C-alpha positions as semicolon CSV with decimal commas, in nm:
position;residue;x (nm);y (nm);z (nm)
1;X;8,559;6,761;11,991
2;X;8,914;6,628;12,030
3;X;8,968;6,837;12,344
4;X;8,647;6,708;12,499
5;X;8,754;6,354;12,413
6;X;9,126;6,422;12,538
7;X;8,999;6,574;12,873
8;X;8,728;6,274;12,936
9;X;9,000;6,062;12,907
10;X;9,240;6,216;13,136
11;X;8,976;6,187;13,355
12;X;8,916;5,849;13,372
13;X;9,296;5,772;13,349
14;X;9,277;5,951;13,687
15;X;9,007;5,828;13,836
16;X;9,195;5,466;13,747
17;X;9,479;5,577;13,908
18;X;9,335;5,697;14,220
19;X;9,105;5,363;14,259
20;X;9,401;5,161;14,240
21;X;9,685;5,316;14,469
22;X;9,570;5,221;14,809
23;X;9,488;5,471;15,091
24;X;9,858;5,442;15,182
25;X;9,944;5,774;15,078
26;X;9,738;5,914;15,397
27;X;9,989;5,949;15,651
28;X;9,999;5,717;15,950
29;X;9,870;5,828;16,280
30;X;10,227;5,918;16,518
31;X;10,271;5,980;16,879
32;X;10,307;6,312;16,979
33;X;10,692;6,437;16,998
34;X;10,836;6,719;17,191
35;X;10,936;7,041;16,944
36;X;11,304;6,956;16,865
37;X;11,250;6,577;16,751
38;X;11,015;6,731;16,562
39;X;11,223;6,974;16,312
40;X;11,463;6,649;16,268
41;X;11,240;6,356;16,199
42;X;10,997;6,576;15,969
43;X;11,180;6,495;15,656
44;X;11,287;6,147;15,726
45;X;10,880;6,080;15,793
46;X;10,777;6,243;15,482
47;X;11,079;6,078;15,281
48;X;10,981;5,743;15,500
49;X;10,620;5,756;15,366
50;X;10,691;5,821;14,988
51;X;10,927;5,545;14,969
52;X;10,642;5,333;15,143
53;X;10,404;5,439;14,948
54;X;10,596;5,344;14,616
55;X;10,643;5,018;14,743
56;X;10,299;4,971;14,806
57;X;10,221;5,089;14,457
58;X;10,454;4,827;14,286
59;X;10,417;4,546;14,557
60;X;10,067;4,503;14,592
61;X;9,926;4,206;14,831
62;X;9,596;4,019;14,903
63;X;9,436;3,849;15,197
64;X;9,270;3,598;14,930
65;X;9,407;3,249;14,993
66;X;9,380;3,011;14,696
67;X;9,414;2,631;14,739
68;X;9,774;2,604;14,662
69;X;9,924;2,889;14,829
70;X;10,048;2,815;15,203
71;X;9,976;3,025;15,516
72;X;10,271;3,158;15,654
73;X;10,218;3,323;16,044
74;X;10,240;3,704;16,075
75;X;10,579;3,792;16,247
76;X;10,397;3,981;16,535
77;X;10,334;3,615;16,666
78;X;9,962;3,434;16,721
79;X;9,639;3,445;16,922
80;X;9,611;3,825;16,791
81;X;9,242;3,917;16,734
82;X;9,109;4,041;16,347
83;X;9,170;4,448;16,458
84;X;9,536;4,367;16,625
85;X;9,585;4,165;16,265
86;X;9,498;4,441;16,062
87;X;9,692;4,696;16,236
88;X;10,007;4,505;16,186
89;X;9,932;4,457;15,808
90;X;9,826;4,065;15,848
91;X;9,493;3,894;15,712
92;X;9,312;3,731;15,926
93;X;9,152;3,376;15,885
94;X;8,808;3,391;15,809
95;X;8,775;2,972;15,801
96;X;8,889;2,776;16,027
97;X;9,258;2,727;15,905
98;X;9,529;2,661;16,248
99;X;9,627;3,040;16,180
100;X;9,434;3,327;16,251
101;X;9,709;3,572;16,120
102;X;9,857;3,503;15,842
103;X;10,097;3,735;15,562
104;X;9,939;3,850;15,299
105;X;9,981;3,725;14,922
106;X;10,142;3,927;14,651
107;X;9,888;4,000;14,428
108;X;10,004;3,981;14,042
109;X;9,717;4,081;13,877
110;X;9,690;4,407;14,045
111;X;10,047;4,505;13,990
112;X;9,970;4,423;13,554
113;X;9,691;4,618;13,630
114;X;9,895;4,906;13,760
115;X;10,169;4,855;13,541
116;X;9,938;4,850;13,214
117;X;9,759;5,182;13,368
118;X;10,095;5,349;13,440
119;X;10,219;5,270;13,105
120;X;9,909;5,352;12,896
121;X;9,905;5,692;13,073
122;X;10,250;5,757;13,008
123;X;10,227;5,711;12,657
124;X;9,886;5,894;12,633
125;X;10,094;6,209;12,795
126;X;10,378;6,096;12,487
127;X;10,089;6,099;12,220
128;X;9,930;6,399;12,314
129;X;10,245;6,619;12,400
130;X;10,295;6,714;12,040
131;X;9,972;6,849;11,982
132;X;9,991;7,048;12,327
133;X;10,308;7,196;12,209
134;X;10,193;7,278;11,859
135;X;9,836;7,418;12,015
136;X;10,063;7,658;12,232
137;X;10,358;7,752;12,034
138;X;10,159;7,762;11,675
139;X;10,058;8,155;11,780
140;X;10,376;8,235;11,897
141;X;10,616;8,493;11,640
142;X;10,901;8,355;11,741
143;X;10,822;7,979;11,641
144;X;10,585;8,071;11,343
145;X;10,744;8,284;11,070
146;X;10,420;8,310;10,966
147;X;10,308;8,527;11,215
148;X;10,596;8,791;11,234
149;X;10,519;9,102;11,032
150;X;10,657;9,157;10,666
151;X;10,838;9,466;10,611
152;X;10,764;9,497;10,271
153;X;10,409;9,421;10,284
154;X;10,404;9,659;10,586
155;X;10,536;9,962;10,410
156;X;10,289;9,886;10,078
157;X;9,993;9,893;10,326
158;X;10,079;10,196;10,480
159;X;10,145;10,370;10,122
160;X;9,784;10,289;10,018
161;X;9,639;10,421;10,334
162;X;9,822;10,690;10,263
163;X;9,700;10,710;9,916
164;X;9,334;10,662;10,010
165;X;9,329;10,919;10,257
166;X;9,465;11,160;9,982
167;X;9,241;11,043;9,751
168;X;8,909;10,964;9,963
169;X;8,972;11,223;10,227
170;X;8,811;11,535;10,039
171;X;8,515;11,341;9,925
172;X;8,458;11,256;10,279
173;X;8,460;11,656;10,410
């Protein structure tokens, strides 16, 4: 019952985890390059994308503007239309504010919400790694002296098989 209960709850720790990273982890669309830029850019991209994709994790932002918060423009400059906005990580302005691009907001509660997930699930993993090392090393002979054969007890085993076959084995014929 404990396994069933440790399993469901991996699960939804996962499924937690995996509703709240953004699709940022899929890699971006590139430009085709000839062969030999290629074999040299293909670790910097993957490297490029990890580190973005970290930062994503812990930096999380909104497009939800709250009364107090001021618009700032979008660095790739104005008159852009919603797609163009998106594309180049904006929000755009859904009301009529003078800005139809504006940066997003960092978004607190998401990042406690991360940060509570991430460190609930790490010390789930710290709770249950005991009992995952005791369920697979508890059979093992060389952990358990419990397990590893007794000489002594060995040797008086074999002497009564030995004595039952001498005694039992003519009644038997």
């Amino acid at each position: 019952m404990l396994l069933i209960g440790t399993h469901l709850a991996w699960n939804y720790v996962v499924l937690i985890l995996l509703y709240s990273v953004n699709s940022s982890f899929a890699p971006q669309t590139q430009h085709v390059l000839e062969k030999s830029e290629v074999a040299s850019s293909k670790l910097n991209m993957k490297l490029r994308n990890a580190y973005e994709s970290l930062l994503n994790f812990f930096r999380p932002v909104t497009c939800r503007h709250k009364g107090e918060q001021t618009l700032i423009p979008c660095d790739v400059g104005e008159g852009l239309n919603t797609t163009e906005c998106l594309e180049n990580k904006c929000c755009p302005s859904k009301t009529s504010h003078e800005l139809k691009c504006y940066k997003p907001f960092k978004d607190n509660m998401q990042l406690t919400f991360r940060l509570l997930v991430l460190v609930a699930g790490g010390f789930l993993i710290l709770g249950c790694l005991p009992f995952c090392c005791f369920a697979c090393l508890r059979r093992s002979q060389c952990v358990n002296p419990l397990r590893r054969a007794n000489n002594e007890v060995e040797q008086v085993v074999w002497k009564k098989r030995a004595h039952s076959e001498d005694v039992y084995g003519p009644l038997l014929d």
